[in-house]
Amino acid sequence: MELRDKVALVTGSSRGIGRAIALKLASLGAKVVVNYQKNAAAAQEVVQTIQVSGGQAIAVQADVSRFAEAQALVKATLDAYGRLDILVNNAGTTRDNLIALMKEEDWDVVVDTNLKSAWNCAKAAVRPMMKQRYGRIVNITSVSGLAGQGGQSNYSASKAGLIGLTKALGKELGGRNITANAVAPGFVPTELTASLPEELKAKMLELTPLGRFGTPEDMANAVAFFVSGEASYITGQVLSVDGGMIMM
């Protein structure tokens, strides 16, 4: 897989899965825009890691759940590198609780961060992609969006929404040589999942036929495939990278 001369924007890429995706795409030759909301130091560490390896990268702060900031992020990408070939919508958060106890704010924050942000960034990115008649969009959904998860009505709904968005974009943009696909991670130990109860983690491991949790690098490899030339005839698809947890 070769991404030389391609420009990739990865939202929420200062840590976890997003960080691994940024590093993977850079290792394949892409120029990478590392997006972050709050942790500038972590984002700069990703940029420096890429640069030390001989790659090109910049960090750009933006709260992509806000459309104006998503637009500004895409503009910063175009200003820096002149084009945008790859958009990975990875920004996400959780606020788990049973629906009877969940606050309206917890619903709004999760849906805005996980789903609206992807729509915001896709809307901002498609115009330059359409103009150049090339683009690759990958949305990071979740097995929770495929099967649902108790205590995660907000998260499951937002991730299921990403799947619908992916399929709609695939149909809408295919004529302009723009593909849209999704990666659905299983359980991946990151800062986002660190607060989950140990008994829940153990249950998830029992449900995983391969007998191990996923890694950020496992997810990054799947993204790299979708944005590569090898996947040029694939669009509107959801790839579960979950060790077999969800077989559908």
Short mmCIF file of C-alpha atoms in Angstrom, two decimals:
data_model
loop_
_atom_site.label_atom_id
_atom_site.label_comp_id
_atom_site.label_asym_id
_atom_site.label_seq_id
_atom_site.Cartn_x
_atom_site.Cartn_y
_atom_site.Cartn_z
CA MET A 1 0.00 0.00 0.00
CA GLU A 2 1.34 3.36 -1.04
CA LEU A 3 -0.06 6.77 -0.05
CA ARG A 4 2.72 9.04 -1.29
CA ASP A 5 1.45 12.50 -2.31
CA LYS A 6 -1.86 11.90 -0.50
CA VAL A 7 -3.07 14.21 2.27
CA ALA A 8 -4.94 12.68 5.21
CA LEU A 9 -6.98 14.39 7.93
CA VAL A 10 -7.63 12.27 11.02
CA THR A 11 -9.98 13.70 13.62
CA GLY A 12 -9.33 12.98 17.28
CA SER A 13 -5.84 11.73 16.48
CA SER A 14 -3.83 12.86 19.48
CA ARG A 15 -4.31 9.51 21.26
CA GLY A 16 -5.64 5.97 21.04
CA ILE A 17 -6.99 4.65 17.77
CA GLY A 18 -6.73 8.02 16.04
CA ARG A 19 -3.05 8.30 16.92
CA ALA A 20 -2.37 4.83 15.51
CA ILE A 21 -4.22 5.72 12.30
CA ALA A 22 -2.23 8.94 11.88
CA LEU A 23 1.07 7.09 12.36
CA LYS A 24 0.06 4.29 9.98
CA LEU A 25 -1.00 6.61 7.17
CA ALA A 26 2.17 8.66 7.61
CA SER A 27 4.27 5.49 7.44
CA LEU A 28 2.70 4.81 4.03
CA GLY A 29 3.73 8.23 2.77
CA ALA A 30 0.70 10.41 3.44
CA LYS A 31 0.98 13.95 4.74
CA VAL A 32 -1.12 13.94 7.91
CA VAL A 33 -3.17 16.58 9.71
CA VAL A 34 -3.44 15.60 13.36
CA ASN A 35 -6.65 17.02 14.80
CA TYR A 36 -7.20 17.46 18.52
CA GLN A 37 -9.67 19.29 20.73
CA LYS A 38 -7.80 19.91 24.00
CA ASN A 39 -4.50 18.04 24.35
CA ALA A 40 -2.04 20.07 22.29
CA ALA A 41 0.98 18.37 23.82
CA ALA A 42 -0.24 14.90 22.83
CA ALA A 43 -1.01 16.09 19.30
CA GLN A 44 2.46 17.60 18.96
CA GLU A 45 3.97 14.32 20.13
CA VAL A 46 2.20 12.54 17.25
CA VAL A 47 3.47 15.17 14.80
CA GLN A 48 7.02 14.85 16.10
CA THR A 49 6.90 11.06 15.90
CA ILE A 50 5.88 11.33 12.25
CA GLN A 51 8.53 13.93 11.49
CA VAL A 52 11.30 11.96 13.17
CA SER A 53 10.43 9.07 10.87
CA GLY A 54 10.78 11.34 7.85
CA GLY A 55 7.11 12.13 7.32
CA GLN A 56 5.14 15.35 7.15
CA ALA A 57 2.46 16.35 9.63
CA ILE A 58 0.87 19.31 11.35
CA ALA A 59 -1.46 19.57 14.35
CA VAL A 60 -4.66 21.60 14.13
CA GLN A 61 -7.00 22.28 17.03
CA ALA A 62 -10.73 22.08 16.35
CA ASP A 63 -13.89 20.93 18.08
CA VAL A 64 -15.30 19.09 15.10
CA SER A 65 -18.74 18.80 16.67
CA ARG A 66 -19.08 22.47 15.68
CA PHE A 67 -19.55 22.95 11.94
CA ALA A 68 -17.62 26.21 11.71
CA GLU A 69 -14.61 24.61 13.38
CA ALA A 70 -14.81 21.58 11.08
CA GLN A 71 -14.82 23.96 8.12
CA ALA A 72 -11.80 25.79 9.54
CA LEU A 73 -10.00 22.46 10.02
CA VAL A 74 -10.48 21.48 6.40
CA LYS A 75 -9.40 24.97 5.30
CA ALA A 76 -6.23 24.66 7.40
CA THR A 77 -5.54 21.33 5.69
CA LEU A 78 -5.96 22.86 2.24
CA ASP A 79 -3.86 25.88 3.18
CA ALA A 80 -1.04 23.65 4.40
CA TYR A 81 -0.99 20.97 1.71
CA GLY A 82 -3.17 22.18 -1.17
CA ARG A 83 -5.54 19.20 -1.23
CA LEU A 84 -7.42 16.70 0.90
CA ASP A 85 -7.53 13.06 -0.20
CA ILE A 86 -8.37 11.10 2.95
CA LEU A 87 -10.75 11.94 5.79
CA VAL A 88 -10.89 9.64 8.80
CA ASN A 89 -13.72 10.53 11.17
CA ASN A 90 -12.40 9.10 14.42
CA ALA A 91 -13.33 11.70 17.04
CA GLY A 92 -15.51 10.13 19.70
CA THR A 93 -16.50 9.99 23.33
CA THR A 94 -18.64 8.01 25.78
CA ARG A 95 -20.98 8.91 28.61
CA ASP A 96 -22.40 5.53 29.56
CA ASN A 97 -25.45 5.01 31.72
CA LEU A 98 -28.78 3.22 31.77
CA ILE A 99 -31.38 5.18 29.81
CA ALA A 100 -33.47 5.72 32.96
CA LEU A 101 -30.51 7.50 34.55
CA MET A 102 -28.94 9.15 31.51
CA LYS A 103 -29.05 12.92 31.35
CA GLU A 104 -30.14 14.69 28.19
CA GLU A 105 -26.75 16.41 28.11
CA ASP A 106 -25.03 13.00 27.99
CA TRP A 107 -27.08 12.07 24.93
CA ASP A 108 -26.36 15.38 23.20
CA VAL A 109 -22.61 15.38 23.85
CA VAL A 110 -22.11 11.81 22.61
CA VAL A 111 -24.28 12.19 19.50
CA ASP A 112 -22.67 15.53 18.63
CA THR A 113 -19.13 14.26 19.15
CA ASN A 114 -19.53 10.87 17.49
CA LEU A 115 -22.06 11.50 14.72
CA LYS A 116 -22.55 15.18 14.01
CA SER A 117 -18.78 15.71 13.85
CA ALA A 118 -18.49 13.14 11.06
CA TRP A 119 -21.25 14.86 9.08
CA ASN A 120 -19.60 18.24 9.71
CA CYS A 121 -16.21 17.09 8.46
CA ALA A 122 -17.61 15.16 5.52
CA LYS A 123 -19.66 18.16 4.41
CA ALA A 124 -16.59 20.39 4.63
CA ALA A 125 -14.37 17.86 2.84
CA VAL A 126 -16.54 16.74 -0.06
CA ARG A 127 -16.27 19.96 -2.06
CA PRO A 128 -12.48 19.80 -2.52
CA MET A 129 -12.71 16.03 -2.99
CA MET A 130 -15.37 16.43 -5.68
CA LYS A 131 -13.31 19.10 -7.41
CA GLN A 132 -10.29 16.81 -7.62
CA ARG A 133 -12.54 13.79 -8.38
CA TYR A 134 -10.89 11.71 -5.71
CA GLY A 135 -11.51 11.05 -2.05
CA ARG A 136 -11.51 8.39 0.63
CA ILE A 137 -13.72 8.76 3.72
CA VAL A 138 -13.50 6.28 6.59
CA ASN A 139 -15.78 6.53 9.61
CA ILE A 140 -14.81 4.80 12.85
CA THR A 141 -18.00 3.22 14.14
CA SER A 142 -18.22 0.36 16.68
CA VAL A 143 -19.65 -3.10 17.20
CA SER A 144 -22.01 -1.29 19.56
CA GLY A 145 -23.45 0.40 16.50
CA LEU A 146 -24.04 -2.99 14.89
CA ALA A 147 -25.47 -4.93 17.82
CA GLY A 148 -26.31 -2.35 20.48
CA GLN A 149 -24.98 -2.35 24.01
CA GLY A 150 -26.91 -1.98 27.26
CA GLY A 151 -25.98 1.15 29.14
CA GLN A 152 -24.86 2.80 25.92
CA SER A 153 -28.04 3.98 24.23
CA ASN A 154 -26.35 7.27 23.29
CA TYR A 155 -23.11 5.65 22.08
CA SER A 156 -24.82 2.79 20.23
CA ALA A 157 -27.22 5.18 18.49
CA SER A 158 -24.41 7.52 17.44
CA LYS A 159 -22.31 4.66 16.06
CA ALA A 160 -25.29 3.13 14.26
CA GLY A 161 -25.90 6.56 12.77
CA LEU A 162 -22.35 6.56 11.44
CA ILE A 163 -23.11 3.36 9.56
CA GLY A 164 -26.13 4.97 7.91
CA LEU A 165 -24.06 8.04 7.09
CA THR A 166 -21.36 5.85 5.55
CA LYS A 167 -23.81 4.09 3.26
CA ALA A 168 -25.52 7.32 2.24
CA LEU A 169 -22.18 8.94 1.40
CA GLY A 170 -21.12 5.88 -0.55
CA LYS A 171 -24.21 6.15 -2.76
CA GLU A 172 -24.08 9.93 -3.05
CA LEU A 173 -20.39 10.39 -3.84
CA GLY A 174 -19.43 7.29 -5.78
CA GLY A 175 -19.87 9.02 -9.13
CA ARG A 176 -17.08 11.43 -8.21
CA ASN A 177 -14.62 8.64 -7.33
CA ILE A 178 -15.09 9.21 -3.61
CA THR A 179 -15.53 6.12 -1.47
CA ALA A 180 -16.99 5.97 2.04
CA ASN A 181 -16.46 3.00 4.32
CA ALA A 182 -16.51 2.28 8.04
CA VAL A 183 -14.39 0.33 10.49
CA ALA A 184 -16.20 -1.15 13.49
CA PRO A 185 -13.73 -1.88 16.31
CA GLY A 186 -14.46 -4.44 18.96
CA PHE A 187 -13.04 -3.86 22.41
CA VAL A 188 -9.77 -1.92 22.25
CA PRO A 189 -8.10 -0.89 25.52
CA THR A 190 -7.60 2.89 25.30
CA GLU A 191 -8.16 5.90 27.55
CA LEU A 192 -11.77 5.86 26.34
CA THR A 193 -12.38 2.35 27.69
CA ALA A 194 -10.16 2.52 30.77
CA SER A 195 -13.06 3.28 33.13
CA LEU A 196 -15.14 0.23 32.17
CA PRO A 197 -15.67 -2.31 34.99
CA GLU A 198 -13.28 -5.26 34.97
CA GLU A 199 -16.18 -7.72 34.94
CA LEU A 200 -17.47 -6.14 31.71
CA LYS A 201 -14.01 -6.38 30.13
CA ALA A 202 -13.80 -10.04 31.13
CA LYS A 203 -17.22 -10.71 29.57
CA MET A 204 -16.14 -9.03 26.34
CA LEU A 205 -13.03 -11.17 26.22
CA GLU A 206 -15.17 -14.30 26.64
CA LEU A 207 -17.27 -13.21 23.67
CA THR A 208 -14.20 -12.75 21.43
CA PRO A 209 -13.33 -15.98 19.56
CA LEU A 210 -9.73 -14.89 18.91
CA GLY A 211 -9.21 -14.64 22.66
CA ARG A 212 -7.61 -11.23 22.83
CA PHE A 213 -8.57 -7.58 22.76
CA GLY A 214 -7.88 -5.48 19.72
CA THR A 215 -5.10 -2.93 19.45
CA PRO A 216 -5.16 0.56 17.94
CA GLU A 217 -2.80 -0.78 15.29
CA ASP A 218 -5.35 -3.44 14.27
CA MET A 219 -7.82 -0.64 13.53
CA ALA A 220 -5.22 1.46 11.74
CA ASN A 221 -4.40 -1.42 9.41
CA ALA A 222 -8.06 -1.71 8.40
CA VAL A 223 -8.26 2.03 7.73
CA ALA A 224 -5.08 1.86 5.67
CA PHE A 225 -6.66 -0.80 3.48
CA PHE A 226 -9.83 1.22 2.88
CA VAL A 227 -7.88 4.32 1.79
CA SER A 228 -5.45 2.38 -0.40
CA GLY A 229 -5.64 1.61 -4.09
CA GLU A 230 -6.42 -2.00 -3.22
CA ALA A 231 -9.87 -0.90 -1.99
CA SER A 232 -10.73 1.39 -4.92
CA TYR A 233 -13.82 -0.71 -5.81
CA ILE A 234 -15.20 -0.89 -2.26
CA THR A 235 -17.66 1.64 -0.88
CA GLY A 236 -20.52 1.75 1.61
CA GLN A 237 -19.11 -1.17 3.58
CA VAL A 238 -18.61 -1.80 7.29
CA LEU A 239 -15.65 -3.93 8.35
CA SER A 240 -15.82 -5.34 11.87
CA VAL A 241 -12.33 -5.55 13.35
CA ASP A 242 -13.35 -7.29 16.54
CA GLY A 243 -11.72 -10.70 16.82
CA GLY A 244 -15.02 -12.29 15.86
CA MET A 245 -17.08 -10.71 18.65
CA ILE A 246 -19.91 -9.77 16.29
CA MET A 247 -20.52 -12.09 13.35
CA MET A 248 -23.26 -10.75 11.05
#
